Structures are given as structure tokens and as C-alpha cells.
mmCIF file of C-alpha atoms in Angstrom:
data_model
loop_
_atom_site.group_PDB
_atom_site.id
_atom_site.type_symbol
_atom_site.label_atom_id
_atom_site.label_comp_id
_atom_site.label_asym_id
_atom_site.label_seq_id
_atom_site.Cartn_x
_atom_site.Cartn_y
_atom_site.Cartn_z
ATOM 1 C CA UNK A 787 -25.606 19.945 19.461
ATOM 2 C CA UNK A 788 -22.723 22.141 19.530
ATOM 3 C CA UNK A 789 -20.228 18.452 19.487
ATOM 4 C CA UNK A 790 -21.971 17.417 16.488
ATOM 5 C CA UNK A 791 -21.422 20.924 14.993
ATOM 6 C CA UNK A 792 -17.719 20.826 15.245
ATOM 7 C CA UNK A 793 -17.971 16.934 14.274
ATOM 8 C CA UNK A 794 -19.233 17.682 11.173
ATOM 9 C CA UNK A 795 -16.690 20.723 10.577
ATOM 10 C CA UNK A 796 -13.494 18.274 11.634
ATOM 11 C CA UNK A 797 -14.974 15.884 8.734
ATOM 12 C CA UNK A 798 -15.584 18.346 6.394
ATOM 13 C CA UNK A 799 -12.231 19.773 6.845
ATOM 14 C CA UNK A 800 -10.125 15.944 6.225
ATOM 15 C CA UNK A 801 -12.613 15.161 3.489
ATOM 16 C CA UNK A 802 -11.491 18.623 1.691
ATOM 17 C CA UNK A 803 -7.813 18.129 2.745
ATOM 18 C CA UNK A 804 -7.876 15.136 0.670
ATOM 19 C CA UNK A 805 -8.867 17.616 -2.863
ATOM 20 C CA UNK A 806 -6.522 19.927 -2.921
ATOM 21 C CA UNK A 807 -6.232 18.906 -6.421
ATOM 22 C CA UNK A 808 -8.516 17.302 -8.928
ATOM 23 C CA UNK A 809 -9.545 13.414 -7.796
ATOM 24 C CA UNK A 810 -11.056 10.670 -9.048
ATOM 25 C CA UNK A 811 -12.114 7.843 -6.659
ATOM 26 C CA UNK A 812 -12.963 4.317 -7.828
ATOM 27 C CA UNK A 813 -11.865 2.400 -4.425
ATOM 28 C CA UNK A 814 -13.270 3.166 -0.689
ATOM 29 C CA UNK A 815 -14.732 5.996 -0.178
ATOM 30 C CA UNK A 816 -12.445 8.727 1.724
ATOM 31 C CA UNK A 817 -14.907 9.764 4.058
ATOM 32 C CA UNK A 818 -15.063 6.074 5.243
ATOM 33 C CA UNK A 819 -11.075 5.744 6.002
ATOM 34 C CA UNK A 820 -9.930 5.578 9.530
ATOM 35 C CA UNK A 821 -7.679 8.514 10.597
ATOM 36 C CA UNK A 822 -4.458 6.555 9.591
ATOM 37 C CA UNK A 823 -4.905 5.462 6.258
ATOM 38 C CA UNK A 824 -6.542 8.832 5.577
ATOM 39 C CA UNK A 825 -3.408 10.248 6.648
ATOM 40 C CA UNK A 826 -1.293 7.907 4.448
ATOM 41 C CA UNK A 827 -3.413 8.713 1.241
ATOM 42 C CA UNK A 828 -2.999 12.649 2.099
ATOM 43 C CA UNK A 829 0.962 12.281 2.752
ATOM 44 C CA UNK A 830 1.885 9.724 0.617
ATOM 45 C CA UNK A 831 -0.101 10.191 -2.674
ATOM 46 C CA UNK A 832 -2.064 13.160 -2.659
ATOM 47 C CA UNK A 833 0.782 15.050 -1.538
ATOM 48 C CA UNK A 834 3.384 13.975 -3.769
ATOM 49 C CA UNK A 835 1.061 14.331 -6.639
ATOM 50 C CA UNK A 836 0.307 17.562 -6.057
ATOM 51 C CA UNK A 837 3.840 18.781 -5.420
ATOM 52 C CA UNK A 838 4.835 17.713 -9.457
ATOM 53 C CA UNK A 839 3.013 21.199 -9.870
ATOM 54 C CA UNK A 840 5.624 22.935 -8.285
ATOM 55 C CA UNK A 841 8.044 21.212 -10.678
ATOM 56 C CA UNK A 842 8.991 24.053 -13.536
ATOM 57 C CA UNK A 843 9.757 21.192 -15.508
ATOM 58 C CA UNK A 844 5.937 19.864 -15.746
ATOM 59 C CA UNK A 845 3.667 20.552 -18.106
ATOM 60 C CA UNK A 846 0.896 20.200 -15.282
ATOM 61 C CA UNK A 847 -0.214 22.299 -12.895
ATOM 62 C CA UNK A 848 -2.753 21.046 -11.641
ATOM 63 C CA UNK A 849 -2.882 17.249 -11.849
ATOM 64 C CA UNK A 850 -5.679 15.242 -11.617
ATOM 65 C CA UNK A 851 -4.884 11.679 -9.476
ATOM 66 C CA UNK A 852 -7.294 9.074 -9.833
ATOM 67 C CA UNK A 853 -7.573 5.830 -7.512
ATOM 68 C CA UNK A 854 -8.504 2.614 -9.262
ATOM 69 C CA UNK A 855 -11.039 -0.235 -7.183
ATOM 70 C CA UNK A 856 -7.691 -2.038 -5.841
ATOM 71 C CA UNK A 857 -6.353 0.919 -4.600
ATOM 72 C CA UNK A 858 -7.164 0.594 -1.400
ATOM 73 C CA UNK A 859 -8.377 -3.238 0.418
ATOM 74 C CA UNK A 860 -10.577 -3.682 3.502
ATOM 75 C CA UNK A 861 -9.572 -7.829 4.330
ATOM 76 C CA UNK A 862 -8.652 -9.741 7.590
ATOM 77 C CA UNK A 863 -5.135 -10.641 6.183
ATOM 78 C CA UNK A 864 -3.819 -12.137 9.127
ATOM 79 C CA UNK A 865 -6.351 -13.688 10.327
ATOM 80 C CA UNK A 866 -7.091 -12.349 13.743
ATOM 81 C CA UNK A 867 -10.515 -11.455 12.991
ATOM 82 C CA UNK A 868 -9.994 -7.918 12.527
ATOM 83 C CA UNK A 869 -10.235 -6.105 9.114
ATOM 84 C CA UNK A 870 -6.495 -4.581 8.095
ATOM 85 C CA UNK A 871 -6.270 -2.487 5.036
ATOM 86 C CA UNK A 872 -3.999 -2.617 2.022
ATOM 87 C CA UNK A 873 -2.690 -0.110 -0.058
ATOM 88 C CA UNK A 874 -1.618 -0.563 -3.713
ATOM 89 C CA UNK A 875 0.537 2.121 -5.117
ATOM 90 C CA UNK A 876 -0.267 0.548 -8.868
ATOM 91 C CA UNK A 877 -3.891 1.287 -8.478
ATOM 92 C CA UNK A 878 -3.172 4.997 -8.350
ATOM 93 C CA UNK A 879 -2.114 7.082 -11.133
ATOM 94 C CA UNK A 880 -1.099 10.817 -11.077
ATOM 95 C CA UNK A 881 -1.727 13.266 -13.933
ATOM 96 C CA UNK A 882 2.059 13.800 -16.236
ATOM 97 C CA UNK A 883 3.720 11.640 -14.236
ATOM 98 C CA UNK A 884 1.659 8.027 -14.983
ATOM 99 C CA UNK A 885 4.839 5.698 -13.266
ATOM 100 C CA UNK A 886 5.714 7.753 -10.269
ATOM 101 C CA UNK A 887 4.501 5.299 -7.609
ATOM 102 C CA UNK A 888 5.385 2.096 -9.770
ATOM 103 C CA UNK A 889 8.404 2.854 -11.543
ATOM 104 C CA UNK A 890 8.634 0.099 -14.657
ATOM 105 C CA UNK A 891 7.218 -2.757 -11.818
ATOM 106 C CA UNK A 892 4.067 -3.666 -9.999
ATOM 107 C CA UNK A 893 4.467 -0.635 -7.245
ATOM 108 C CA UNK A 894 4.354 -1.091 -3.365
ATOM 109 C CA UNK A 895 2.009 -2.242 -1.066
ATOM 110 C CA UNK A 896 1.641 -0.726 2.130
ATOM 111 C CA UNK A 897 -0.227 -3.214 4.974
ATOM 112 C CA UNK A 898 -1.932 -1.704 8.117
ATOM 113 C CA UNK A 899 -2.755 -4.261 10.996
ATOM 114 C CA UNK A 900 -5.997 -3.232 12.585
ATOM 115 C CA UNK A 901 -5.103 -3.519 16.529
ATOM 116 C CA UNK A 902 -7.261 -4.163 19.650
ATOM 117 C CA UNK A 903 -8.054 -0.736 20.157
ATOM 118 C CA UNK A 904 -9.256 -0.516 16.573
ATOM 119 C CA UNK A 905 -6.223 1.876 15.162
ATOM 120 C CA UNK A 906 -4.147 0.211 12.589
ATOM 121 C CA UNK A 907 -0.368 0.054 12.689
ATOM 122 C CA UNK A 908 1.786 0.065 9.784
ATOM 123 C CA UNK A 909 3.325 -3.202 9.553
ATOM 124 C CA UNK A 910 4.923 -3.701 6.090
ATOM 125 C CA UNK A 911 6.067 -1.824 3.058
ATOM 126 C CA UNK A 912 6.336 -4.218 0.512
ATOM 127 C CA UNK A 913 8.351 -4.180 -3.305
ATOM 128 C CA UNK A 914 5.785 -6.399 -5.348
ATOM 129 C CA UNK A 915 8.254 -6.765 -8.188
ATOM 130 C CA UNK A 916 7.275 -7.714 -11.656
ATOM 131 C CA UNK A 917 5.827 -11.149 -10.543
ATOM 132 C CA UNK A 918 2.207 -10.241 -10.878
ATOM 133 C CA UNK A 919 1.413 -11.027 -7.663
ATOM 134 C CA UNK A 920 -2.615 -11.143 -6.775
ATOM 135 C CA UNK A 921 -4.605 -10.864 -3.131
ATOM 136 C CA UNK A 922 -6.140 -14.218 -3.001
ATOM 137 C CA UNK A 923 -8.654 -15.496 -0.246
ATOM 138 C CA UNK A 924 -7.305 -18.825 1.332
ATOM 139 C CA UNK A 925 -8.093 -20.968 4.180
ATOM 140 C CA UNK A 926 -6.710 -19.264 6.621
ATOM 141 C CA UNK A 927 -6.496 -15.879 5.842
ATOM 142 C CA UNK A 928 -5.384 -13.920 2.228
ATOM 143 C CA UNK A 929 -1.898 -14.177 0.736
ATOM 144 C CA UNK A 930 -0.634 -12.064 -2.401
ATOM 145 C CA UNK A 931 0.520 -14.900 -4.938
ATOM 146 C CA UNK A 932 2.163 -14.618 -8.453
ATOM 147 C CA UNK A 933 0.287 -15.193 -11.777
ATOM 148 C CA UNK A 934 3.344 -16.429 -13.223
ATOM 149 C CA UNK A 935 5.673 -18.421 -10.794
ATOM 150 C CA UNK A 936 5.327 -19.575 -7.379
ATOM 151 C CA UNK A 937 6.278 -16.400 -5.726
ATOM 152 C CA UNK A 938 3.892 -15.511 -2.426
ATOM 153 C CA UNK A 939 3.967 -13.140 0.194
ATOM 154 C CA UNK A 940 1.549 -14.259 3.391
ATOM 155 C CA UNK A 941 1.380 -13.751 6.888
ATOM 156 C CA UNK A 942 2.157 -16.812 9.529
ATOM 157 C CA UNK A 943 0.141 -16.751 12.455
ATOM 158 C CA UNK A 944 2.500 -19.200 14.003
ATOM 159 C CA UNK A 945 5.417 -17.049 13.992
ATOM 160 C CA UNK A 946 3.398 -13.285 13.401
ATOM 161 C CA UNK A 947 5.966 -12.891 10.744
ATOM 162 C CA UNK A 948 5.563 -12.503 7.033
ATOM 163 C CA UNK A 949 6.906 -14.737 5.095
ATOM 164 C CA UNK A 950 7.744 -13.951 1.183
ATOM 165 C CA UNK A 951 8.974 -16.178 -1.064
ATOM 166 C CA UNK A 952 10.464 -15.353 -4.369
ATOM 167 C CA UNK A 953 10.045 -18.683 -6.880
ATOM 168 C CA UNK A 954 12.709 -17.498 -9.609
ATOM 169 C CA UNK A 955 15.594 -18.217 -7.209
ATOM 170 C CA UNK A 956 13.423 -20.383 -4.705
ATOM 171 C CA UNK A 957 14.291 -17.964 -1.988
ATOM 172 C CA UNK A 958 12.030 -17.798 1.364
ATOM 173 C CA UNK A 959 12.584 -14.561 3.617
ATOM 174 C CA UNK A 960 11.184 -14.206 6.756
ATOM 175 C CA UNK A 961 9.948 -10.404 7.363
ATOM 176 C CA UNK A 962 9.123 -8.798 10.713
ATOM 177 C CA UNK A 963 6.575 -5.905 11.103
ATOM 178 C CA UNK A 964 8.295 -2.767 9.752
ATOM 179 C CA UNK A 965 11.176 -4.829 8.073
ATOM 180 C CA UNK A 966 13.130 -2.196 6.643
ATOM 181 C CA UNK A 967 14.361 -5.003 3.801
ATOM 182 C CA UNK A 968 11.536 -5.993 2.670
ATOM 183 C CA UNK A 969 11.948 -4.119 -0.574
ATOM 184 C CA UNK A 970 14.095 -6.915 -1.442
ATOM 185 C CA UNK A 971 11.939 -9.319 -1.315
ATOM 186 C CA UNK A 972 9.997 -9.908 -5.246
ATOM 187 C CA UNK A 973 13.039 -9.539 -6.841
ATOM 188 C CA UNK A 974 16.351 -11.039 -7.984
ATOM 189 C CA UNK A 975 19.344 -10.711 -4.728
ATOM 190 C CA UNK A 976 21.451 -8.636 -7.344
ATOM 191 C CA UNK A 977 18.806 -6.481 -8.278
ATOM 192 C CA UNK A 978 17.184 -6.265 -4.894
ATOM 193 C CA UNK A 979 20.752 -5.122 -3.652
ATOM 194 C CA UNK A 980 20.833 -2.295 -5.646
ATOM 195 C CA UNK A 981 17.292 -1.638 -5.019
ATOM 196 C CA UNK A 982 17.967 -1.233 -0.820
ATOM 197 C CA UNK A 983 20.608 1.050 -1.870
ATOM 198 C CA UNK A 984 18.695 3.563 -3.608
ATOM 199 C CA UNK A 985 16.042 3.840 -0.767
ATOM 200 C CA UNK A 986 18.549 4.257 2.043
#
């Protein structure tokens, strides 16, 4: 009895850790997450949501962020017959500060392998660009592909590498788990250039 007590008080305490401010949740519940994307929710938009309240320049002080359905995706995308998670940074807005995880483009994603031992890894961080690019189901998997030219990004079991491939300039890259340039990838060389730049 006593290990289901303090259970029940460790799940109370992440599910409040994730409300420090006002939220709104459309996509998977919270209280559902595994530890790690939890964690990247808290740190990564909950967190930095918050902290525009402690920005004398803000009208808001206490912002309200609110997660659309896509926010957050339970699929098998590559393959392996275990269910990874995606996170969209576009299907999240914050309260007085609408762009901050998108900028003027289509935002991140952020892809978490589920492993063996049923944690999930962080395997890619992902610039989607302004090509409009969709989760589709396909044969063999799911694959993010463009509304509006044949720009993809998928994984290859073959190889376990992603491959991304930007259709303005025809340009295939071949990205390793945790490629550190893979912000390049949805966009123009020039562009993605000075894009690498301002995130080192």
C-alpha cells in the first residue's frame, strides 16, 4: 500500500510540474507520456513559455500555452515495430509570443526512437522549412512529405539513417541520429547556411 501511496504522489507531482502556468491540451494526454517526452514538454515548451513572464518587456505574465492534436504523435516511424513519438513545435502556441517555436516557418520536429528497453532516445531535431511537409502512413513505415514539391524526410531501414530530401534544389542528405545539421535540411544551402550559424 504504502508503494502505491508514493506512486500516486510521484504522478501527481510531474502531472502538476507540467501547469505551472495556464494549459490547454488538445494532443496526448500528459499523464500518459513516458518520462522522456514528459521531460521534453516541461524543458522545452512549458519552460520557455513560462519564462516570457519574467521578460519586463511582456505584456503577459502569466501566459496561457495551448497544444494543438498534432502536437505531439504516437507512430512506428521506423518501422521496427515499436511506437516512437513526434513532437511538432507548430502545434504549440504560447500566450504574447504566438511565433516563438516557429519563427515565420513550419517549426521543428523533434523524433524519439522507442528502444528495446522501452525508453525512447532522441534521435533527430529536424528544421521543417516552409515546404508544408505532412506525416503520411506508407508501406513501410511513415515519412513527412511536402504539400507543395517533392521534398520528404523518411527513415531507411537499410541504412538506419534518415534521409531528407529537399525538391527545390533536388538535394538528398543523408542524416544520422542526433545530426547536428539537420537544421539544414528543408531549406535553400544559402539560407540553411546562415540558419546553422545562428544555432551554433
Amino acid at each position: 500500500m504504502k508503494k502505491l501511496i508514493g506512486f500516486a504522489a510521484i504522478a501527481v507531482f510531474c502531472t502538476n510540474s507540467l501547469a505551472e502556468i495556464p494549459v490547454k491540451n488538445n494532443s496526448i494526454s500528459f499523464n500518459k507520456l513516458p518520462i522522456e517526452i514528459k521531460e521534453a514538454v516541461q524543458s522545452e515548451y512549458i519552460d520557455t513559455c513560462q519564462g516570457i513572464s519574467e521578460d519586463e518587456e511582456m505584456q503577459v505574465k502569466n501566459p496561457k500555452i495551448t497544444f494543438r492534436k498534432g502536437f505531439l504523435v504516437n507512430v512506428d516511424f521506423n518501422n521496427d515495430g515499436l511506437k516512437d513519438y513526434i513532437i511538432r513545435s507548430s502545434d504549440v502556441t504560447c500566450e504574447g509570443a504566438y511565433s516563438m517555436f516557429t519563427g515565420n516557418s513550419d517549426g521543428f520536429i523533434d523524433i524519439y526512437f522507442q528502444n528495446e528497453a522501452g525508453k525512447y532516445d532522441h534521435v533527430l531535431n529536424y528544421w521543417l522549412g516552409r515546404e508544408g511537409l505532412e506525416l503520411k502512413k506508407i508501406k513501410d513505415g511513415y515519412r513527412f512529405t511536402s504539400e507543395y514539391n517533392d521534398s520528404y524526410l523518411v527513415w531507411d531501414k537499410s541504412i538506419n539513417k534518415f534521409i531528407s530530401y529537399y525538391g527545390p534544389e533536388k538535394r538528398k542528405d543523408i542524416l544520422d541520429l542526433n545530426d547536428e545539421n539537420s537544421t539544414t535540411s528543408q531549406t535553400s544551402t544559402e539560407k540553411g547556411e546562415v540558419l546553422r550559424q545562428a544555432f551554433q
